[in-house]
Short mmCIF file of C-alpha atoms in Angstrom, two decimals:
data_model
loop_
_atom_site.label_atom_id
_atom_site.label_comp_id
_atom_site.label_asym_id
_atom_site.label_seq_id
_atom_site.Cartn_x
_atom_site.Cartn_y
_atom_site.Cartn_z
CA UNK A 1 -71.59 41.90 54.65
CA UNK A 2 -72.94 39.99 56.58
CA UNK A 3 -73.42 43.72 55.93
CA UNK A 4 -75.08 42.83 59.09
CA UNK A 5 -77.49 45.69 59.23
CA UNK A 6 -78.38 47.60 56.11
CA UNK A 7 -80.76 50.50 56.27
CA UNK A 8 -82.55 50.38 52.91
CA UNK A 9 -86.13 51.40 53.59
CA UNK A 10 -89.17 51.88 51.36
CA UNK A 11 -90.55 55.29 52.13
CA UNK A 12 -94.00 56.80 52.01
CA UNK A 13 -95.14 59.56 49.68
CA UNK A 14 -92.92 62.63 49.52
CA UNK A 15 -93.97 65.91 51.11
CA UNK A 16 -93.85 69.22 49.22
CA UNK A 17 -93.40 71.66 52.11
CA UNK A 18 -91.48 74.84 51.26
CA UNK A 19 -90.17 76.18 54.58
CA UNK A 20 -87.63 79.00 54.40
CA UNK A 21 -84.95 76.81 55.92
CA UNK A 22 -86.27 73.31 55.60
CA UNK A 23 -83.14 71.64 56.89
CA UNK A 24 -83.63 73.31 60.27
CA UNK A 25 -87.12 71.86 60.24
CA UNK A 26 -85.58 68.44 59.52
CA UNK A 27 -83.34 68.80 62.57
CA UNK A 28 -86.40 69.70 64.61
CA UNK A 29 -88.15 66.55 63.42
CA UNK A 30 -85.18 64.45 64.55
CA UNK A 31 -85.08 66.30 67.86
CA UNK A 32 -88.58 65.07 68.65
CA UNK A 33 -87.07 61.59 68.97
CA UNK A 34 -83.31 62.15 69.54
CA UNK A 35 -82.97 65.43 71.44
CA UNK A 36 -79.86 64.24 73.33
CA UNK A 37 -78.14 62.96 70.19
CA UNK A 38 -78.10 66.16 68.15
CA UNK A 39 -75.35 68.78 68.07
CA UNK A 40 -75.75 72.32 66.74
CA UNK A 41 -73.27 75.05 65.75
CA UNK A 42 -73.52 76.53 69.25
CA UNK A 43 -72.34 73.25 70.86
CA UNK A 44 -68.70 72.38 71.59
CA UNK A 45 -69.33 68.84 70.34
CA UNK A 46 -70.31 70.25 66.95
CA UNK A 47 -66.89 71.80 66.29
CA UNK A 48 -65.09 68.80 67.76
CA UNK A 49 -66.90 66.62 65.25
CA UNK A 50 -65.92 68.86 62.32
CA UNK A 51 -62.29 68.93 63.47
CA UNK A 52 -62.22 65.13 63.18
CA UNK A 53 -62.27 65.04 59.38
CA UNK A 54 -59.09 63.99 57.58
CA UNK A 55 -59.06 67.09 55.41
CA UNK A 56 -59.74 70.68 56.32
CA UNK A 57 -61.76 71.06 53.12
CA UNK A 58 -64.37 68.66 54.52
CA UNK A 59 -64.44 70.18 58.00
CA UNK A 60 -65.31 73.61 56.57
CA UNK A 61 -68.80 72.44 55.60
CA UNK A 62 -71.38 73.28 58.26
CA UNK A 63 -74.48 71.10 58.59
CA UNK A 64 -77.54 72.44 60.36
CA UNK A 65 -77.13 69.67 62.91
CA UNK A 66 -75.14 66.51 63.58
CA UNK A 67 -76.97 63.33 64.55
CA UNK A 68 -74.90 60.87 66.60
CA UNK A 69 -76.30 57.34 66.47
CA UNK A 70 -75.95 55.25 69.62
CA UNK A 71 -77.11 52.01 68.00
CA UNK A 72 -78.08 50.73 64.58
CA UNK A 73 -81.77 51.10 65.32
CA UNK A 74 -81.22 54.85 65.72
CA UNK A 75 -79.97 55.01 62.15
CA UNK A 76 -82.97 53.12 60.84
CA UNK A 77 -85.39 55.33 62.70
CA UNK A 78 -83.66 58.58 61.68
CA UNK A 79 -83.58 57.60 58.01
CA UNK A 80 -87.27 56.73 58.24
CA UNK A 81 -88.04 60.19 59.62
CA UNK A 82 -85.99 62.07 57.04
CA UNK A 83 -87.17 59.88 54.19
CA UNK A 84 -90.74 61.10 54.56
CA UNK A 85 -89.83 64.30 52.75
CA UNK A 86 -87.51 64.77 49.80
CA UNK A 87 -86.31 68.11 51.19
CA UNK A 88 -84.38 66.65 54.13
CA UNK A 89 -80.82 66.34 52.85
CA UNK A 90 -78.25 64.36 54.79
CA UNK A 91 -74.71 63.00 54.70
CA UNK A 92 -73.13 60.06 56.53
CA UNK A 93 -69.73 59.89 58.22
CA UNK A 94 -68.17 56.69 59.45
CA UNK A 95 -64.70 58.11 60.09
CA UNK A 96 -64.38 60.82 57.43
CA UNK A 97 -61.16 59.93 55.62
CA UNK A 98 -62.24 60.80 52.06
CA UNK A 99 -60.35 63.73 50.55
CA UNK A 100 -63.03 65.81 48.86
CA UNK A 101 -65.52 68.15 50.57
CA UNK A 102 -69.03 66.79 50.71
CA UNK A 103 -68.04 63.14 50.61
CA UNK A 104 -69.12 62.61 54.23
CA UNK A 105 -70.43 66.00 55.28
CA UNK A 106 -72.96 68.54 54.06
CA UNK A 107 -73.41 72.30 53.92
CA UNK A 108 -76.74 72.75 55.71
CA UNK A 109 -78.69 69.53 56.05
CA UNK A 110 -77.92 66.81 58.60
CA UNK A 111 -74.72 64.80 59.00
CA UNK A 112 -75.04 61.33 60.52
CA UNK A 113 -72.20 60.49 62.91
CA UNK A 114 -71.56 56.73 63.21
CA UNK A 115 -68.48 57.03 65.45
CA UNK A 116 -70.13 55.32 68.43
CA UNK A 117 -70.94 52.26 66.33
CA UNK A 118 -67.35 51.13 66.68
CA UNK A 119 -67.42 47.78 68.49
CA UNK A 120 -65.32 44.84 67.33
CA UNK A 121 -66.72 41.44 68.31
CA UNK A 122 -65.42 38.00 67.40
CA UNK A 123 -67.81 35.21 66.46
CA UNK A 124 -65.88 32.12 67.46
CA UNK A 125 -62.59 32.05 65.56
CA UNK A 126 -64.20 32.23 62.14
CA UNK A 127 -65.58 35.75 61.78
CA UNK A 128 -65.40 39.24 63.24
CA UNK A 129 -68.21 41.77 63.45
CA UNK A 130 -67.06 45.39 63.17
CA UNK A 131 -69.13 48.55 63.58
CA UNK A 132 -69.23 51.10 60.77
CA UNK A 133 -67.68 53.80 62.96
CA UNK A 134 -64.51 51.84 63.75
CA UNK A 135 -60.98 52.61 62.60
CA UNK A 136 -58.68 49.81 61.50
CA UNK A 137 -56.16 50.56 64.24
CA UNK A 138 -58.68 49.70 66.96
CA UNK A 139 -59.89 46.63 65.07
CA UNK A 140 -56.38 45.20 64.80
CA UNK A 141 -55.57 45.96 68.43
CA UNK A 142 -58.53 43.78 69.38
CA UNK A 143 -57.61 40.99 66.96
CA UNK A 144 -53.88 40.90 67.76
CA UNK A 145 -54.74 40.05 71.35
CA UNK A 146 -56.75 37.06 70.11
CA UNK A 147 -54.23 35.83 67.54
CA UNK A 148 -56.59 36.54 64.64
CA UNK A 149 -56.39 38.46 61.36
CA UNK A 150 -58.91 39.78 58.88
CA UNK A 151 -58.19 41.18 55.43
CA UNK A 152 -58.77 44.83 56.28
CA UNK A 153 -57.26 48.26 55.69
CA UNK A 154 -53.60 49.23 55.82
CA UNK A 155 -53.72 52.62 57.54
CA UNK A 156 -54.45 53.31 61.19
CA UNK A 157 -56.71 56.33 60.77
CA UNK A 158 -58.84 54.98 57.92
CA UNK A 159 -62.40 53.90 58.67
CA UNK A 160 -63.86 50.45 58.16
CA UNK A 161 -67.07 51.46 56.39
CA UNK A 162 -65.82 53.67 53.58
CA UNK A 163 -62.87 51.47 52.72
CA UNK A 164 -64.95 48.28 52.61
CA UNK A 165 -67.86 49.66 50.58
CA UNK A 166 -65.44 51.15 48.05
CA UNK A 167 -63.53 47.89 47.55
CA UNK A 168 -60.51 48.08 49.82
CA UNK A 169 -56.92 46.88 49.45
CA UNK A 170 -55.27 44.94 52.27
CA UNK A 171 -51.92 43.34 53.07
CA UNK A 172 -53.71 40.04 52.37
CA UNK A 173 -55.29 40.95 49.02
CA UNK A 174 -53.25 38.45 47.01
CA UNK A 175 -54.84 35.69 49.11
CA UNK A 176 -58.32 37.07 49.74
CA UNK A 177 -59.01 39.75 47.12
CA UNK A 178 -60.57 43.12 47.77
CA UNK A 179 -61.47 43.82 51.39
CA UNK A 180 -65.16 43.71 50.44
CA UNK A 181 -64.62 40.15 49.16
CA UNK A 182 -63.78 39.07 52.73
CA UNK A 183 -67.16 40.06 54.07
CA UNK A 184 -69.53 37.25 54.96
CA UNK A 185 -72.39 36.75 52.53
CA UNK A 186 -75.99 37.51 53.26
CA UNK A 187 -77.59 34.60 51.43
CA UNK A 188 -81.13 36.00 51.39
CA UNK A 189 -80.21 39.09 49.32
CA UNK A 190 -77.34 38.05 47.04
CA UNK A 191 -77.99 40.85 44.53
CA UNK A 192 -77.83 43.54 47.21
CA UNK A 193 -74.77 41.91 48.75
CA UNK A 194 -72.95 42.03 45.41
CA UNK A 195 -74.01 45.61 44.67
CA UNK A 196 -72.73 46.84 48.02
CA UNK A 197 -69.23 45.50 47.28
CA UNK A 198 -67.86 48.48 45.40
CA UNK A 199 -71.20 50.29 45.29
CA UNK A 200 -70.29 52.67 48.12
CA UNK A 201 -73.23 54.34 49.89
CA UNK A 202 -75.76 54.03 47.07
CA UNK A 203 -77.98 51.43 48.70
CA UNK A 204 -78.31 52.43 52.33
CA UNK A 205 -76.33 52.98 55.50
CA UNK A 206 -74.37 49.94 56.59
CA UNK A 207 -73.96 49.95 60.35
CA UNK A 208 -71.91 46.76 60.82
CA UNK A 209 -69.78 44.36 58.79
CA UNK A 210 -68.88 40.74 59.36
CA UNK A 211 -65.48 39.65 58.04
CA UNK A 212 -63.98 36.20 57.67
CA UNK A 213 -61.24 35.65 60.26
CA UNK A 214 -58.10 33.55 59.97
CA UNK A 215 -55.01 32.72 62.01
CA UNK A 216 -52.99 35.75 63.03
CA UNK A 217 -49.40 36.40 63.94
CA UNK A 218 -46.57 38.87 63.44
CA UNK A 219 -45.76 40.09 59.93
CA UNK A 220 -42.53 41.04 58.17
CA UNK A 221 -42.46 44.73 57.18
CA UNK A 222 -39.65 46.06 55.01
CA UNK A 223 -38.70 49.28 53.27
CA UNK A 224 -35.78 50.68 51.33
CA UNK A 225 -35.03 54.31 50.40
CA UNK A 226 -33.36 55.29 47.13
CA UNK A 227 -31.94 58.35 45.43
CA UNK A 228 -34.15 59.85 42.74
CA UNK A 229 -31.45 59.32 40.12
CA UNK A 230 -32.36 55.62 40.26
CA UNK A 231 -35.98 56.25 39.28
CA UNK A 232 -35.92 54.50 35.88
CA UNK A 233 -34.33 51.31 37.21
CA UNK A 234 -36.74 51.22 40.13
CA UNK A 235 -39.77 51.72 37.88
CA UNK A 236 -38.62 48.92 35.60
CA UNK A 237 -38.11 46.53 38.52
CA UNK A 238 -41.51 47.45 39.94
CA UNK A 239 -43.32 46.77 36.66
CA UNK A 240 -41.47 43.48 36.24
CA UNK A 241 -42.65 42.29 39.65
CA UNK A 242 -46.19 43.59 39.13
CA UNK A 243 -46.35 41.61 35.87
CA UNK A 244 -45.41 38.27 37.42
CA UNK A 245 -47.62 35.45 36.02
CA UNK A 246 -50.30 34.38 38.45
CA UNK A 247 -48.84 30.90 38.95
CA UNK A 248 -45.49 32.42 39.98
CA UNK A 249 -46.85 35.22 42.15
CA UNK A 250 -46.20 34.98 45.89
CA UNK A 251 -49.65 35.27 47.54
CA UNK A 252 -48.14 36.43 50.83
CA UNK A 253 -46.56 39.56 49.32
CA UNK A 254 -47.96 43.09 49.41
CA UNK A 255 -45.77 45.84 47.97
CA UNK A 256 -45.79 49.40 46.69
CA UNK A 257 -43.39 52.01 45.35
CA UNK A 258 -43.77 55.51 46.75
CA UNK A 259 -42.36 58.73 45.35
CA UNK A 260 -42.54 61.37 48.08
CA UNK A 261 -41.97 65.12 47.83
CA UNK A 262 -42.08 67.72 50.61
CA UNK A 263 -41.30 71.42 50.89
CA UNK A 264 -40.47 73.08 54.18
CA UNK A 265 -38.57 76.38 54.63
CA UNK A 266 -38.31 76.83 50.84
CA UNK A 267 -36.40 73.56 50.45
CA UNK A 268 -38.00 70.78 48.39
CA UNK A 269 -36.90 67.18 48.81
CA UNK A 270 -37.85 63.92 47.13
CA UNK A 271 -37.16 60.29 47.91
CA UNK A 272 -38.27 56.98 46.43
CA UNK A 273 -39.26 54.15 48.74
CA UNK A 274 -40.03 50.50 48.05
CA UNK A 275 -42.14 49.14 50.88
CA UNK A 276 -43.59 45.69 51.50
CA UNK A 277 -45.49 43.62 54.02
CA UNK A 278 -45.05 39.85 53.95
CA UNK A 279 -47.81 37.87 55.65
CA UNK A 280 -46.55 34.29 55.67
CA UNK A 281 -46.39 32.79 59.15
CA UNK A 282 -44.18 32.46 61.04
CA UNK A 283 -42.42 35.69 60.07
CA UNK A 284 -38.71 35.38 59.23
CA UNK A 285 -36.47 38.44 59.41
CA UNK A 286 -35.10 38.38 55.86
CA UNK A 287 -36.37 39.71 52.54
CA UNK A 288 -38.42 37.02 50.76
CA UNK A 289 -36.95 35.84 47.43
CA UNK A 290 -40.02 37.10 45.53
CA UNK A 291 -39.32 40.67 46.67
CA UNK A 292 -35.53 40.71 46.74
CA UNK A 293 -35.00 41.79 43.13
CA UNK A 294 -37.26 44.80 43.60
CA UNK A 295 -35.61 45.81 46.88
CA UNK A 296 -32.14 45.45 45.34
CA UNK A 297 -32.94 47.13 42.03
CA UNK A 298 -30.74 50.12 42.95
CA UNK A 299 -28.29 51.16 45.70
CA UNK A 300 -30.15 51.81 48.94
CA UNK A 301 -29.73 54.96 51.01
CA UNK A 302 -31.39 53.25 53.98
CA UNK A 303 -33.43 50.16 54.66
CA UNK A 304 -35.30 48.39 57.43
CA UNK A 305 -36.77 44.98 58.20
CA UNK A 306 -39.05 44.52 61.19
CA UNK A 307 -41.29 41.79 62.53
CA UNK A 308 -44.41 43.52 63.82
CA UNK A 309 -47.95 42.84 64.89
CA UNK A 310 -50.66 43.68 62.40
CA UNK A 311 -51.61 46.78 64.38
CA UNK A 312 -48.02 48.06 64.37
CA UNK A 313 -47.38 47.21 60.73
CA UNK A 314 -49.03 50.37 59.39
CA UNK A 315 -46.23 51.94 57.38
CA UNK A 316 -45.13 55.40 58.44
CA UNK A 317 -43.83 55.90 54.91
CA UNK A 318 -47.39 55.75 53.56
CA UNK A 319 -48.93 58.00 56.20
CA UNK A 320 -48.24 61.44 54.77
CA UNK A 321 -50.37 63.30 57.31
CA UNK A 322 -48.47 66.58 57.54
CA UNK A 323 -50.16 68.73 60.21
CA UNK A 324 -48.90 71.94 58.57
CA UNK A 325 -50.63 71.04 55.28
CA UNK A 326 -54.19 70.26 56.36
CA UNK A 327 -55.89 70.45 52.97
CA UNK A 328 -55.73 67.13 51.15
CA UNK A 329 -56.67 65.49 47.87
CA UNK A 330 -56.63 61.84 46.82
CA UNK A 331 -56.66 61.10 43.08
CA UNK A 332 -55.92 58.01 41.02
CA UNK A 333 -55.52 56.55 37.58
CA UNK A 334 -54.63 53.07 36.38
CA UNK A 335 -52.66 51.61 33.50
CA UNK A 336 -51.59 48.30 32.04
CA UNK A 337 -48.20 47.44 33.54
CA UNK A 338 -45.55 48.92 31.24
CA UNK A 339 -42.13 50.19 32.32
CA UNK A 340 -41.71 52.72 29.51
CA UNK A 341 -45.03 54.35 30.37
CA UNK A 342 -44.34 54.38 34.12
CA UNK A 343 -41.04 56.16 33.47
CA UNK A 344 -42.61 58.94 31.38
CA UNK A 345 -45.52 59.22 33.82
CA UNK A 346 -43.08 59.81 36.68
CA UNK A 347 -41.42 62.53 34.58
CA UNK A 348 -44.81 64.22 34.11
CA UNK A 349 -45.58 63.95 37.82
CA UNK A 350 -42.16 65.38 38.69
CA UNK A 351 -42.94 68.48 36.60
CA UNK A 352 -46.40 68.89 38.09
CA UNK A 353 -45.27 68.46 41.67
CA UNK A 354 -42.27 70.76 41.26
CA UNK A 355 -44.68 73.45 40.03
CA UNK A 356 -47.04 72.68 42.91
CA UNK A 357 -44.27 72.93 45.53
CA UNK A 358 -42.90 76.16 44.01
CA UNK A 359 -46.34 77.75 44.10
CA UNK A 360 -47.47 76.74 47.60
CA UNK A 361 -45.25 76.83 50.71
CA UNK A 362 -45.72 74.17 53.39
CA UNK A 363 -46.93 71.62 50.87
CA UNK A 364 -46.24 67.95 50.26
CA UNK A 365 -47.13 65.16 47.87
CA UNK A 366 -46.64 61.43 47.64
CA UNK A 367 -47.46 59.18 44.70
CA UNK A 368 -47.98 55.49 45.45
CA UNK A 369 -47.73 52.88 42.70
CA UNK A 370 -49.29 49.54 43.61
CA UNK A 371 -50.24 46.46 41.61
CA UNK A 372 -53.84 45.35 41.10
CA UNK A 373 -52.81 41.87 40.07
CA UNK A 374 -55.19 39.17 38.75
CA UNK A 375 -54.28 37.03 41.77
CA UNK A 376 -56.14 39.66 43.81
CA UNK A 377 -58.92 40.76 41.50
CA UNK A 378 -60.05 37.25 40.54
CA UNK A 379 -61.09 36.25 44.08
CA UNK A 380 -64.57 37.75 43.99
CA UNK A 381 -66.02 35.02 41.78
CA UNK A 382 -65.85 32.68 44.80
CA UNK A 383 -67.40 35.14 47.26
CA UNK A 384 -70.63 36.25 45.61
CA UNK A 385 -69.10 38.69 43.15
CA UNK A 386 -68.74 42.46 43.30
CA UNK A 387 -69.27 45.40 40.94
CA UNK A 388 -65.60 46.39 40.66
CA UNK A 389 -65.43 45.28 37.06
CA UNK A 390 -64.29 46.39 33.65
CA UNK A 391 -65.59 49.36 31.73
CA UNK A 392 -67.27 48.64 28.43
CA UNK A 393 -68.31 52.14 27.37
CA UNK A 394 -67.63 53.38 23.84
CA UNK A 395 -64.22 55.00 23.47
CA UNK A 396 -63.34 58.02 21.37
CA UNK A 397 -60.04 56.81 19.99
CA UNK A 398 -59.21 53.39 18.54
CA UNK A 399 -55.88 53.30 20.39
CA UNK A 400 -57.64 53.55 23.76
CA UNK A 401 -57.48 49.99 25.01
CA UNK A 402 -60.06 48.73 27.47
CA UNK A 403 -58.57 47.57 30.73
CA UNK A 404 -59.84 46.60 34.14
CA UNK A 405 -58.39 45.12 37.30
CA UNK A 406 -59.45 41.60 36.44
CA UNK A 407 -58.36 41.72 32.79
CA UNK A 408 -54.60 42.00 33.18
CA UNK A 409 -51.66 43.38 35.11
CA UNK A 410 -52.90 46.78 36.23
CA UNK A 411 -50.93 49.37 38.20
CA UNK A 412 -52.75 51.92 40.32
CA UNK A 413 -51.26 55.42 40.60
CA UNK A 414 -52.40 57.34 43.68
CA UNK A 415 -51.17 60.87 44.44
CA UNK A 416 -51.90 62.22 47.91
CA UNK A 417 -51.59 66.01 47.74
CA UNK A 418 -51.36 68.26 50.80
CA UNK A 419 -51.26 72.02 51.10
CA UNK A 420 -52.33 74.95 53.27
CA UNK A 421 -54.69 77.80 52.44
CA UNK A 422 -58.14 77.74 50.86
CA UNK A 423 -56.94 80.38 48.39
CA UNK A 424 -54.88 77.63 46.72
CA UNK A 425 -57.77 75.19 46.20
CA UNK A 426 -58.67 76.29 42.67
CA UNK A 427 -55.04 76.14 41.55
CA UNK A 428 -54.62 72.62 42.95
CA UNK A 429 -57.79 71.38 41.26
CA UNK A 430 -56.90 72.84 37.88
CA UNK A 431 -53.30 71.61 38.06
CA UNK A 432 -54.22 68.01 38.84
CA UNK A 433 -57.13 67.82 36.42
CA UNK A 434 -54.81 68.97 33.64
CA UNK A 435 -52.07 66.58 34.74
CA UNK A 436 -54.39 63.57 34.78
CA UNK A 437 -55.90 64.51 31.43
CA UNK A 438 -52.41 64.60 29.95
CA UNK A 439 -51.46 61.35 31.71
CA UNK A 440 -54.50 59.65 30.19
CA UNK A 441 -53.61 60.95 26.73
CA UNK A 442 -50.11 59.55 27.22
CA UNK A 443 -51.55 56.20 28.29
CA UNK A 444 -53.59 56.11 25.09
CA UNK A 445 -50.49 56.75 23.00
CA UNK A 446 -48.63 53.97 24.81
CA UNK A 447 -51.56 51.56 24.46
CA UNK A 448 -51.90 51.04 28.22
CA UNK A 449 -55.01 53.12 29.00
CA UNK A 450 -58.03 52.26 31.11
CA UNK A 451 -60.96 54.41 32.15
CA UNK A 452 -61.43 52.37 35.33
CA UNK A 453 -60.92 54.44 38.51
CA UNK A 454 -60.56 53.03 42.03
CA UNK A 455 -63.42 54.57 44.01
CA UNK A 456 -61.63 54.90 47.34
CA UNK A 457 -58.90 57.07 45.85
CA UNK A 458 -61.14 59.09 43.52
CA UNK A 459 -61.47 62.86 43.66
CA UNK A 460 -64.86 64.50 43.20
CA UNK A 461 -64.31 65.24 39.48
CA UNK A 462 -63.55 61.60 38.69
CA UNK A 463 -66.22 59.02 37.85
CA UNK A 464 -65.53 55.58 39.35
CA UNK A 465 -69.11 54.27 39.17
CA UNK A 466 -69.45 54.75 35.41
CA UNK A 467 -66.01 53.17 35.04
CA UNK A 468 -67.49 49.88 36.27
CA UNK A 469 -69.09 49.48 32.86
CA UNK A 470 -72.60 49.63 31.45
CA UNK A 471 -73.64 46.15 32.61
CA UNK A 472 -72.60 46.75 36.21
CA UNK A 473 -74.14 50.21 36.37
CA UNK A 474 -77.44 48.84 35.04
CA UNK A 475 -77.27 46.04 37.60
CA UNK A 476 -76.71 48.49 40.46
CA UNK A 477 -79.55 50.71 39.29
CA UNK A 478 -81.92 47.74 39.22
CA UNK A 479 -80.86 46.78 42.75
CA UNK A 480 -81.38 50.35 43.92
CA UNK A 481 -84.88 50.53 42.44
CA UNK A 482 -85.75 47.08 43.79
CA UNK A 483 -84.82 47.71 47.41
CA UNK A 484 -85.34 51.47 47.63
CA UNK A 485 -87.75 52.60 44.88
CA UNK A 486 -88.33 56.08 46.36
CA UNK A 487 -84.67 56.87 45.68
CA UNK A 488 -83.89 58.45 49.03
CA UNK A 489 -80.23 57.43 48.85
CA UNK A 490 -79.93 58.82 45.34
CA UNK A 491 -81.79 62.12 45.90
CA UNK A 492 -81.41 63.02 49.55
CA UNK A 493 -78.04 61.54 50.51
CA UNK A 494 -75.21 63.97 49.88
CA UNK A 495 -71.72 62.76 49.12
CA UNK A 496 -70.24 59.73 47.47
CA UNK A 497 -70.59 58.84 43.80
CA UNK A 498 -74.20 58.42 42.73
CA UNK A 499 -75.56 55.88 40.25
CA UNK A 500 -77.28 58.52 38.11
CA UNK A 501 -75.06 61.52 38.79
CA UNK A 502 -73.71 61.89 35.24
CA UNK A 503 -77.15 61.82 33.70
CA UNK A 504 -78.95 64.48 35.64
CA UNK A 505 -79.75 62.32 38.66
CA UNK A 506 -79.07 63.11 42.28
#
């Protein structure tokens, strides 16, 4: 990408040892080669590592040891060691921003720490190589100083690796597509290159990415806050803009509508925010005509327009990282753009979140609506393709219309839920599973349903890989068996969404 370095090894025959605690034995095997790069529960660095996860739910898992790679060759060697036996289980953390426990950590086993593989290096003015342990904030700080941009993530604390391998949405997506579509092709393995783009961690451990670079400069960032009584008008205006024909769509515009709830001291509040980033250079401090109707769809309680560097353009409105609510969930669904459905969906979410806030003190929730417009999702055909495609599985009801990002005007719905207290976990899971099941039934009735799920926003109980459709899943499985026939990354790697997980596989 280049996916400059991909660890996808063919391993020797599998051992059948039955040690009482085999994962401790696996740590011992690594220690024979990397004694100074392993942390154990008795070490201060061990707890510091766990505290670095985005959600407390993930940091509560306790691996037998943590392996910190100093260079990409360390990763290759460590995987080779662990791959010699099927009983050595491991997880991989680039930055650790996924919401569900076990996505990038493991109970027992070994967790790979890629945080030191965080260099950002420019290759002329045409491409940028970024380590898998980097965060977007550091990447953009480097690029702003050079007057360059890449189509990368939109949040400071998010990691490069997870976002890119899961697809990725950027401020530049209308011009360049998914973030993974901006990676530089590896011409000698085009099938693996395509499978990695949306295939997450199913094919190996990517230690570095190479992105196409382009001219940088300051961006226009705007937001407007509205009273909740204007919700219907704002939803209608949002759907109208998200449904703009491709030949009339402004490719420099990135926008979202955010409904945000918070409860502190027994008082619950909600606001609605329209936020945008406009990437046309040079930046002009006025709302672009393409976005003005959305921003002026209702009376504004407050608004702002700022010209900012890419690094400083991360929107505070979107960063709902409440330190008093450390347990977090990301979920998502998608629907064909339809104002009537968006209005009733918001009503359902209002009921769910009111119940959630009443039940759990010190809790918060935001729901982001953002377009997955054909101007964005059609770009991959010119960059080697990806696997983020339509579902074609059989459907139980005739009203359930197939939809996918590239087949029409799709709107992504992404709640970020935050709360305190492990005793509330089961309630949160049940509440949101029931809410999304009802939302999907409503989408069927309105004729706007899709079973496609965006992987980067998916919760553990969702199934984004199967939502790519039978043809793409079969393609990814063939690629997996071609490059890694022993199945180490299907059977031994913990976390992520596996290619065979719904059919009894790892």
